[in-house]
PDB file of C-alpha atoms and ligand atoms in Angstrom:
ATOM      1  CA  MET A   1    -222.191 199.433  13.488  1.00  0.00           C
ATOM      2  CA  SER A   2    -218.786 197.852  13.462  1.00  0.00           C
ATOM      3  CA  VAL A   3    -217.664 194.669  15.172  1.00  0.00           C
ATOM      4  CA  GLN A   4    -216.849 195.213  18.849  1.00  0.00           C
ATOM      5  CA  LEU A   5    -214.820 192.962  21.107  1.00  0.00           C
ATOM      6  CA  HIS A   6    -215.032 192.875  24.893  1.00  0.00           C
ATOM      7  CA  ALA A   7    -212.999 190.646  27.214  1.00  0.00           C
ATOM      8  CA  PHE A   8    -213.667 189.707  30.808  1.00  0.00           C
ATOM      9  CA  THR A   9    -212.704 187.079  33.356  1.00  0.00           C
ATOM     10  CA  CYS A  10    -215.163 184.756  35.081  1.00  0.00           C
ATOM     11  CA  GLY A  11    -213.261 183.624  38.167  1.00  0.00           C
ATOM     12  CA  TRP A  12    -209.843 182.036  38.643  1.00  0.00           C
ATOM     13  CA  LEU A  13    -208.468 178.513  39.101  1.00  0.00           C
ATOM     14  CA  THR A  14    -205.319 177.421  40.902  1.00  0.00           C
ATOM     15  CA  ILE A  15    -203.729 174.444  39.186  1.00  0.00           C
ATOM     16  CA  PRO A  16    -200.343 172.708  38.935  1.00  0.00           C
ATOM     17  CA  ARG A  17    -197.875 174.789  36.883  1.00  0.00           C
ATOM     18  CA  ALA A  18    -196.964 171.605  35.027  1.00  0.00           C
ATOM     19  CA  PHE A  19    -200.434 171.650  33.466  1.00  0.00           C
ATOM     20  CA  MET A  20    -199.377 174.864  31.700  1.00  0.00           C
ATOM     21  CA  LEU A  21    -195.636 174.282  31.239  1.00  0.00           C
ATOM     22  CA  ASP A  22    -194.337 170.742  31.122  1.00  0.00           C
ATOM     23  CA  GLY A  23    -191.806 169.900  33.825  1.00  0.00           C
ATOM     24  CA  GLU A  24    -192.468 172.871  36.137  1.00  0.00           C
ATOM     25  CA  ASP A  25    -193.188 172.570  39.870  1.00  0.00           C
ATOM     26  CA  GLY A  26    -195.660 174.326  42.125  1.00  0.00           C
ATOM     27  CA  LEU A  27    -198.977 175.943  41.432  1.00  0.00           C
ATOM     28  CA  ILE A  28    -200.259 178.775  39.263  1.00  0.00           C
ATOM     29  CA  LYS A  29    -203.445 180.795  39.621  1.00  0.00           C
ATOM     30  CA  VAL A  30    -204.986 181.403  36.223  1.00  0.00           C
ATOM     31  CA  PRO A  31    -207.919 183.485  34.966  1.00  0.00           C
ATOM     32  CA  VAL A  32    -210.951 181.938  33.284  1.00  0.00           C
ATOM     33  CA  PRO A  33    -211.714 184.322  30.403  1.00  0.00           C
ATOM     34  CA  SER A  34    -214.700 184.910  28.178  1.00  0.00           C
ATOM     35  CA  TYR A  35    -215.293 187.317  25.289  1.00  0.00           C
ATOM     36  CA  LEU A  36    -218.303 189.136  23.900  1.00  0.00           C
ATOM     37  CA  ILE A  37    -218.285 189.959  20.199  1.00  0.00           C
ATOM     38  CA  THR A  38    -220.978 192.314  18.993  1.00  0.00           C
ATOM     39  CA  HIS A  39    -221.582 192.006  15.267  1.00  0.00           C
ATOM     40  CA  PRO A  40    -224.369 193.752  13.313  1.00  0.00           C
ATOM     41  CA  LYS A  41    -225.906 190.301  12.699  1.00  0.00           C
ATOM     42  CA  GLY A  42    -225.668 188.969  16.240  1.00  0.00           C
ATOM     43  CA  ARG A  43    -224.122 188.768  19.670  1.00  0.00           C
ATOM     44  CA  VAL A  44    -221.496 186.106  20.142  1.00  0.00           C
ATOM     45  CA  LEU A  45    -219.743 184.726  23.206  1.00  0.00           C
ATOM     46  CA  PHE A  46    -216.454 182.898  22.942  1.00  0.00           C
ATOM     47  CA  ASP A  47    -216.219 180.506  25.897  1.00  0.00           C
ATOM     48  CA  THR A  48    -218.451 180.698  28.946  1.00  0.00           C
ATOM     49  CA  GLY A  49    -216.320 179.799  31.960  1.00  0.00           C
ATOM     50  CA  LEU A  50    -217.384 177.667  34.885  1.00  0.00           C
ATOM     51  CA  HIS A  51    -220.749 176.156  35.776  1.00  0.00           C
ATOM     52  CA  ALA A  52    -222.760 178.152  38.322  1.00  0.00           C
ATOM     53  CA  GLU A  53    -223.031 175.084  40.532  1.00  0.00           C
ATOM     54  CA  THR A  54    -219.291 175.322  41.199  1.00  0.00           C
ATOM     55  CA  LEU A  55    -219.940 178.630  43.038  1.00  0.00           C
ATOM     56  CA  GLU A  56    -221.224 176.619  45.966  1.00  0.00           C
ATOM     57  CA  ASP A  57    -219.472 173.275  46.030  1.00  0.00           C
ATOM     58  CA  PRO A  58    -217.051 172.714  43.161  1.00  0.00           C
ATOM     59  CA  ALA A  59    -216.031 169.191  44.216  1.00  0.00           C
ATOM     60  CA  ALA A  60    -219.654 168.063  44.272  1.00  0.00           C
ATOM     61  CA  TYR A  61    -220.062 169.293  40.697  1.00  0.00           C
ATOM     62  CA  VAL A  62    -216.770 168.487  38.980  1.00  0.00           C
ATOM     63  CA  GLY A  63    -216.009 165.352  40.980  1.00  0.00           C
ATOM     64  CA  GLU A  64    -213.144 164.541  43.328  1.00  0.00           C
ATOM     65  CA  MET A  65    -210.628 163.770  40.622  1.00  0.00           C
ATOM     66  CA  LEU A  66    -210.837 167.225  38.984  1.00  0.00           C
ATOM     67  CA  ALA A  67    -211.285 169.001  42.324  1.00  0.00           C
ATOM     68  CA  ARG A  68    -207.976 167.548  43.498  1.00  0.00           C
ATOM     69  CA  TYR A  69    -206.096 169.543  40.839  1.00  0.00           C
ATOM     70  CA  HIS A  70    -208.273 172.660  40.597  1.00  0.00           C
ATOM     71  CA  THR A  71    -208.883 175.126  43.433  1.00  0.00           C
ATOM     72  CA  PHE A  72    -211.766 177.443  42.559  1.00  0.00           C
ATOM     73  CA  ASP A  73    -211.734 181.165  43.204  1.00  0.00           C
ATOM     74  CA  PHE A  74    -215.204 181.724  41.813  1.00  0.00           C
ATOM     75  CA  THR A  75    -217.746 183.784  43.679  1.00  0.00           C
ATOM     76  CA  PRO A  76    -221.314 184.937  42.985  1.00  0.00           C
ATOM     77  CA  GLY A  77    -221.257 187.692  40.397  1.00  0.00           C
ATOM     78  CA  GLN A  78    -218.431 186.048  38.425  1.00  0.00           C
ATOM     79  CA  GLU A  79    -220.573 183.536  36.539  1.00  0.00           C
ATOM     80  CA  ILE A  80    -221.205 184.339  32.881  1.00  0.00           C
ATOM     81  CA  ALA A  81    -224.841 185.507  33.234  1.00  0.00           C
ATOM     82  CA  ALA A  82    -223.985 187.855  36.097  1.00  0.00           C
ATOM     83  CA  ARG A  83    -220.921 189.230  34.330  1.00  0.00           C
ATOM     84  CA  LEU A  84    -222.957 190.017  31.212  1.00  0.00           C
ATOM     85  CA  ALA A  85    -225.808 191.539  33.203  1.00  0.00           C
ATOM     86  CA  ALA A  86    -223.333 193.735  35.102  1.00  0.00           C
ATOM     87  CA  PHE A  87    -222.431 195.532  31.914  1.00  0.00           C
ATOM     88  CA  GLY A  88    -225.949 195.650  30.551  1.00  0.00           C
ATOM     89  CA  VAL A  89    -226.116 192.575  28.317  1.00  0.00           C
ATOM     90  CA  ASP A  90    -229.068 190.220  28.690  1.00  0.00           C
ATOM     91  CA  PRO A  91    -227.830 186.611  28.695  1.00  0.00           C
ATOM     92  CA  ALA A  92    -231.032 185.642  26.872  1.00  0.00           C
ATOM     93  CA  GLY A  93    -229.978 187.973  24.060  1.00  0.00           C
ATOM     94  CA  ILE A  94    -226.816 186.066  23.175  1.00  0.00           C
ATOM     95  CA  ASP A  95    -227.301 184.542  19.701  1.00  0.00           C
ATOM     96  CA  ILE A  96    -224.253 182.296  19.362  1.00  0.00           C
ATOM     97  CA  VAL A  97    -221.930 180.627  21.837  1.00  0.00           C
ATOM     98  CA  ILE A  98    -218.653 179.492  20.340  1.00  0.00           C
ATOM     99  CA  ASN A  99    -216.772 177.067  22.561  1.00  0.00           C
ATOM    100  CA  SER A 100    -213.044 176.679  22.009  1.00  0.00           C
ATOM    101  CA  HIS A 101    -213.495 173.160  23.355  1.00  0.00           C
ATOM    102  CA  LEU A 102    -215.647 171.379  25.902  1.00  0.00           C
ATOM    103  CA  HIS A 103    -213.456 171.291  29.019  1.00  0.00           C
ATOM    104  CA  PHE A 104    -215.373 172.361  32.117  1.00  0.00           C
ATOM    105  CA  ASP A 105    -213.720 175.786  32.406  1.00  0.00           C
ATOM    106  CA  HIS A 106    -214.688 176.759  28.851  1.00  0.00           C
ATOM    107  CA  CYS A 107    -218.317 175.703  28.466  1.00  0.00           C
ATOM    108  CA  GLY A 108    -219.613 175.543  32.049  1.00  0.00           C
ATOM    109  CA  GLY A 109    -221.700 178.665  31.535  1.00  0.00           C
ATOM    110  CA  ASN A 110    -223.452 177.455  28.370  1.00  0.00           C
ATOM    111  CA  ALA A 111    -226.573 176.583  30.382  1.00  0.00           C
ATOM    112  CA  GLN A 112    -227.017 180.276  31.213  1.00  0.00           C
ATOM    113  CA  LEU A 113    -227.339 181.251  27.536  1.00  0.00           C
ATOM    114  CA  PRO A 114    -230.693 179.651  26.723  1.00  0.00           C
ATOM    115  CA  ASN A 115    -231.308 181.175  23.286  1.00  0.00           C
ATOM    116  CA  ALA A 116    -227.865 180.766  21.783  1.00  0.00           C
ATOM    117  CA  ASP A 117    -226.828 178.306  19.118  1.00  0.00           C
ATOM    118  CA  VAL A 118    -223.704 176.466  20.241  1.00  0.00           C
ATOM    119  CA  LEU A 119    -220.959 176.392  17.633  1.00  0.00           C
ATOM    120  CA  ILE A 120    -218.282 173.747  18.142  1.00  0.00           C
ATOM    121  CA  GLN A 121    -215.944 171.643  16.030  1.00  0.00           C
ATOM    122  CA  ARG A 122    -217.615 168.336  15.202  1.00  0.00           C
ATOM    123  CA  ARG A 123    -214.537 166.361  16.248  1.00  0.00           C
ATOM    124  CA  GLU A 124    -214.550 168.055  19.684  1.00  0.00           C
ATOM    125  CA  LEU A 125    -218.168 167.075  20.191  1.00  0.00           C
ATOM    126  CA  GLU A 126    -217.387 163.500  19.219  1.00  0.00           C
ATOM    127  CA  HIS A 127    -214.414 163.460  21.588  1.00  0.00           C
ATOM    128  CA  ALA A 128    -216.496 164.855  24.475  1.00  0.00           C
ATOM    129  CA  ARG A 129    -219.043 162.096  23.924  1.00  0.00           C
ATOM    130  CA  ALA A 130    -216.332 159.445  23.981  1.00  0.00           C
ATOM    131  CA  VAL A 131    -214.278 160.338  27.067  1.00  0.00           C
ATOM    132  CA  GLU A 132    -214.773 160.125  30.822  1.00  0.00           C
ATOM    133  CA  SER A 133    -215.763 163.159  32.891  1.00  0.00           C
ATOM    134  CA  THR A 134    -212.519 162.780  34.871  1.00  0.00           C
ATOM    135  CA  ARG A 135    -210.744 164.008  31.736  1.00  0.00           C
ATOM    136  CA  GLY A 136    -212.385 167.405  32.126  1.00  0.00           C
ATOM    137  CA  TYR A 137    -215.554 166.806  30.124  1.00  0.00           C
ATOM    138  CA  LEU A 138    -218.784 167.050  32.116  1.00  0.00           C
ATOM    139  CA  VAL A 139    -221.914 166.179  30.160  1.00  0.00           C
ATOM    140  CA  SER A 140    -223.972 168.649  32.208  1.00  0.00           C
ATOM    141  CA  ASP A 141    -221.694 171.461  30.962  1.00  0.00           C
ATOM    142  CA  TRP A 142    -221.996 170.848  27.255  1.00  0.00           C
ATOM    143  CA  ASP A 143    -225.261 168.941  26.744  1.00  0.00           C
ATOM    144  CA  THR A 144    -227.571 171.815  27.676  1.00  0.00           C
ATOM    145  CA  GLY A 145    -230.316 171.608  25.073  1.00  0.00           C
ATOM    146  CA  GLN A 146    -229.548 174.491  22.734  1.00  0.00           C
ATOM    147  CA  ARG A 147    -229.217 173.929  19.002  1.00  0.00           C
ATOM    148  CA  VAL A 148    -225.692 172.709  18.260  1.00  0.00           C
ATOM    149  CA  ARG A 149    -223.957 173.768  15.044  1.00  0.00           C
ATOM    150  CA  ALA A 150    -221.081 171.346  14.539  1.00  0.00           C
ATOM    151  CA  VAL A 151    -218.513 172.801  12.135  1.00  0.00           C
ATOM    152  CA  GLU A 152    -215.494 171.265  10.460  1.00  0.00           C
ATOM    153  CA  GLY A 153    -212.285 173.246  10.170  1.00  0.00           C
ATOM    154  CA  GLU A 154    -212.182 176.957   9.427  1.00  0.00           C
ATOM    155  CA  HIS A 155    -215.607 178.559   9.658  1.00  0.00           C
ATOM    156  CA  ASP A 156    -216.574 182.145   8.825  1.00  0.00           C
ATOM    157  CA  VAL A 157    -219.411 182.787  11.280  1.00  0.00           C
ATOM    158  CA  PHE A 158    -221.061 185.766   9.527  1.00  0.00           C
ATOM    159  CA  GLY A 159    -219.621 185.282   6.048  1.00  0.00           C
ATOM    160  CA  ASP A 160    -217.729 188.581   6.054  1.00  0.00           C
ATOM    161  CA  GLY A 161    -214.358 187.546   7.499  1.00  0.00           C
ATOM    162  CA  THR A 162    -214.786 189.413  10.785  1.00  0.00           C
ATOM    163  CA  VAL A 163    -215.444 186.436  13.092  1.00  0.00           C
ATOM    164  CA  VAL A 164    -213.736 183.230  11.990  1.00  0.00           C
ATOM    165  CA  CYS A 165    -213.271 179.927  13.820  1.00  0.00           C
ATOM    166  CA  LEU A 166    -209.743 178.612  13.320  1.00  0.00           C
ATOM    167  CA  PRO A 167    -209.110 174.924  13.916  1.00  0.00           C
ATOM    168  CA  THR A 168    -206.273 174.774  16.471  1.00  0.00           C
ATOM    169  CA  TYR A 169    -206.234 171.088  17.270  1.00  0.00           C
ATOM    170  CA  GLY A 170    -203.667 169.855  19.773  1.00  0.00           C
ATOM    171  CA  HIS A 171    -204.791 170.776  23.290  1.00  0.00           C
ATOM    172  CA  THR A 172    -207.788 168.583  22.513  1.00  0.00           C
ATOM    173  CA  PRO A 173    -208.613 166.765  19.263  1.00  0.00           C
ATOM    174  CA  GLY A 174    -211.178 169.369  18.203  1.00  0.00           C
ATOM    175  CA  HIS A 175    -209.976 172.613  19.760  1.00  0.00           C
ATOM    176  CA  GLN A 176    -210.688 175.886  17.916  1.00  0.00           C
ATOM    177  CA  SER A 177    -209.620 179.495  18.377  1.00  0.00           C
ATOM    178  CA  LEU A 178    -211.417 182.579  17.130  1.00  0.00           C
ATOM    179  CA  ARG A 179    -210.096 185.349  14.905  1.00  0.00           C
ATOM    180  CA  VAL A 180    -211.927 188.639  15.357  1.00  0.00           C
ATOM    181  CA  ARG A 181    -211.402 191.650  13.119  1.00  0.00           C
ATOM    182  CA  THR A 182    -212.526 194.945  14.631  1.00  0.00           C
ATOM    183  CA  GLU A 183    -212.550 198.354  13.018  1.00  0.00           C
ATOM    184  CA  THR A 184    -210.726 200.192  15.779  1.00  0.00           C
ATOM    185  CA  GLY A 185    -208.501 197.578  17.417  1.00  0.00           C
ATOM    186  CA  GLY A 186    -207.304 195.542  14.465  1.00  0.00           C
ATOM    187  CA  GLU A 187    -207.210 191.767  14.488  1.00  0.00           C
ATOM    188  CA  PHE A 188    -207.245 189.461  17.500  1.00  0.00           C
ATOM    189  CA  VAL A 189    -206.878 185.739  18.009  1.00  0.00           C
ATOM    190  CA  LEU A 190    -208.727 184.467  21.047  1.00  0.00           C
ATOM    191  CA  CYS A 191    -206.590 181.423  21.718  1.00  0.00           C
ATOM    192  CA  GLY A 192    -208.615 179.471  24.241  1.00  0.00           C
ATOM    193  CA  ASP A 193    -206.329 176.674  25.386  1.00  0.00           C
ATOM    194  CA  ALA A 194    -204.343 176.567  22.134  1.00  0.00           C
ATOM    195  CA  CYS A 195    -201.850 178.890  23.854  1.00  0.00           C
ATOM    196  CA  TYR A 196    -202.074 179.327  27.614  1.00  0.00           C
ATOM    197  CA  LEU A 197    -199.278 181.806  28.350  1.00  0.00           C
ATOM    198  CA  ARG A 198    -197.061 184.386  26.672  1.00  0.00           C
ATOM    199  CA  ASP A 199    -194.137 182.109  27.610  1.00  0.00           C
ATOM    200  CA  SER A 200    -195.794 179.198  25.817  1.00  0.00           C
ATOM    201  CA  LEU A 201    -195.503 181.069  22.536  1.00  0.00           C
ATOM    202  CA  GLU A 202    -192.228 182.927  23.096  1.00  0.00           C
ATOM    203  CA  LYS A 203    -190.353 179.837  24.287  1.00  0.00           C
ATOM    204  CA  LEU A 204    -192.426 177.227  22.472  1.00  0.00           C
ATOM    205  CA  ARG A 205    -193.184 175.563  25.801  1.00  0.00           C
ATOM    206  CA  LEU A 206    -195.793 172.842  25.636  1.00  0.00           C
ATOM    207  CA  PRO A 207    -198.146 171.981  28.489  1.00  0.00           C
ATOM    208  CA  GLY A 208    -197.753 168.800  30.511  1.00  0.00           C
ATOM    209  CA  VAL A 209    -201.208 167.614  29.554  1.00  0.00           C
ATOM    210  CA  ILE A 210    -201.911 167.631  25.849  1.00  0.00           C
ATOM    211  CA  ALA A 211    -203.654 165.506  23.232  1.00  0.00           C
ATOM    212  CA  ASP A 212    -201.220 166.008  20.322  1.00  0.00           C
ATOM    213  CA  LYS A 213    -197.797 167.670  20.765  1.00  0.00           C
ATOM    214  CA  GLU A 214    -196.932 168.014  17.092  1.00  0.00           C
ATOM    215  CA  ALA A 215    -200.285 169.581  16.285  1.00  0.00           C
ATOM    216  CA  ALA A 216    -199.921 171.987  19.216  1.00  0.00           C
ATOM    217  CA  LEU A 217    -196.454 173.067  18.046  1.00  0.00           C
ATOM    218  CA  ALA A 218    -197.791 173.645  14.545  1.00  0.00           C
ATOM    219  CA  VAL A 219    -200.449 175.881  16.105  1.00  0.00           C
ATOM    220  CA  PHE A 220    -197.753 177.831  17.999  1.00  0.00           C
ATOM    221  CA  ARG A 221    -195.901 178.420  14.735  1.00  0.00           C
ATOM    222  CA  ARG A 222    -199.090 179.630  13.065  1.00  0.00           C
ATOM    223  CA  LEU A 223    -199.847 181.989  15.963  1.00  0.00           C
ATOM    224  CA  ARG A 224    -196.301 183.383  15.831  1.00  0.00           C
ATOM    225  CA  GLU A 225    -196.695 184.046  12.133  1.00  0.00           C
ATOM    226  CA  MET A 226    -199.967 185.901  12.763  1.00  0.00           C
ATOM    227  CA  GLN A 227    -198.376 187.839  15.622  1.00  0.00           C
ATOM    228  CA  SER A 228    -195.577 188.949  13.295  1.00  0.00           C
ATOM    229  CA  ARG A 229    -198.263 190.417  11.030  1.00  0.00           C
ATOM    230  CA  GLY A 230    -199.626 192.536  13.868  1.00  0.00           C
ATOM    231  CA  VAL A 231    -202.412 190.266  15.112  1.00  0.00           C
ATOM    232  CA  THR A 232    -202.977 190.539  18.880  1.00  0.00           C
ATOM    233  CA  ILE A 233    -202.700 187.137  20.547  1.00  0.00           C
ATOM    234  CA  MET A 234    -205.055 186.711  23.512  1.00  0.00           C
ATOM    235  CA  TYR A 235    -203.359 184.100  25.701  1.00  0.00           C
ATOM    236  CA  GLY A 236    -205.890 181.751  27.218  1.00  0.00           C
ATOM    237  CA  HIS A 237    -204.837 181.537  30.864  1.00  0.00           C
ATOM    238  CA  ASP A 238    -201.899 183.942  31.401  1.00  0.00           C
ATOM    239  CA  PRO A 239    -202.338 185.652  34.809  1.00  0.00           C
ATOM    240  CA  ASP A 240    -199.819 188.439  34.117  1.00  0.00           C
ATOM    241  CA  PHE A 241    -201.180 189.116  30.646  1.00  0.00           C
ATOM    242  CA  TRP A 242    -204.759 189.244  31.894  1.00  0.00           C
ATOM    243  CA  THR A 243    -203.997 191.905  34.495  1.00  0.00           C
ATOM    244  CA  THR A 244    -203.226 194.148  31.495  1.00  0.00           C
ATOM    245  CA  VAL A 245    -206.381 193.325  29.515  1.00  0.00           C
ATOM    246  CA  PRO A 246    -209.100 195.986  29.740  1.00  0.00           C
ATOM    247  CA  GLN A 247    -212.210 194.340  31.115  1.00  0.00           C
ATOM    248  CA  ALA A 248    -215.713 194.926  29.774  1.00  0.00           C
ATOM    249  CA  PRO A 249    -217.461 197.323  29.584  1.00  0.00           C
ATOM    250  CA  VAL A 250    -214.224 198.843  28.291  1.00  0.00           C
ATOM    251  CA  ARG A 251    -213.775 197.794  24.658  1.00  0.00           C
ATOM    252  CA  LEU A 252    -210.794 195.723  23.644  1.00  0.00           C
ATOM    253  CA  GLY A 253    -211.349 196.535  19.982  1.00  0.00           C
TER     254      GLY A 253
HETATM  255 ZN1  LIG B   1    -208.792 172.848  28.168  1.00  0.00          ZN
END
């Protein structure tokens, strides 16, 4: 059995455009993606979307500060466990959750994957422990009791080069992306928040909110170099791009 990659969205958020592209006005509605990677040695999820409690009353869960800048379009059936179940995958059968980082729209579903190890960059975990929830880090999202495997830098998850965590620091101090090599679809980089939009990469446009600009630009250059070699870049929050992405159960690669 080869490595298979499936992509799917778990709701949408409307946020200020300036969050995505520094200096812009108005709002943008962005998808909240997740990915399922099926490897002969295990089932992996990359990012888990929003917490199920935000289906009912997002402000009560994320707090007023975050709710002010995020309008949730997230309805029952869009949470990670329901999305997986809808295409025949038991959430209890997920072996590894890899979080790009610990912002609330990337690890909110971790609690629904009870048997998974959580794989995260050590420096992201340390950052999450150190900052206030108003910065996007909610303890109840990321401190959910599973075994945590803190990694440092590049990490080959199965030791065969097919699923590799790439440190892409910049958006947050310990952000990581995931490179997935499939037999039929070639190579993909699941960016997470290292690259929100196609425009971010094509025009080297940084977001308005960012931990380290120079690091983020270095990541853009690295992604461009990979793209030039034929790697498919999966932009983290691009609404136009995501309307073109085949959703699970259709295979991406
Ligand atoms: Zn983020």
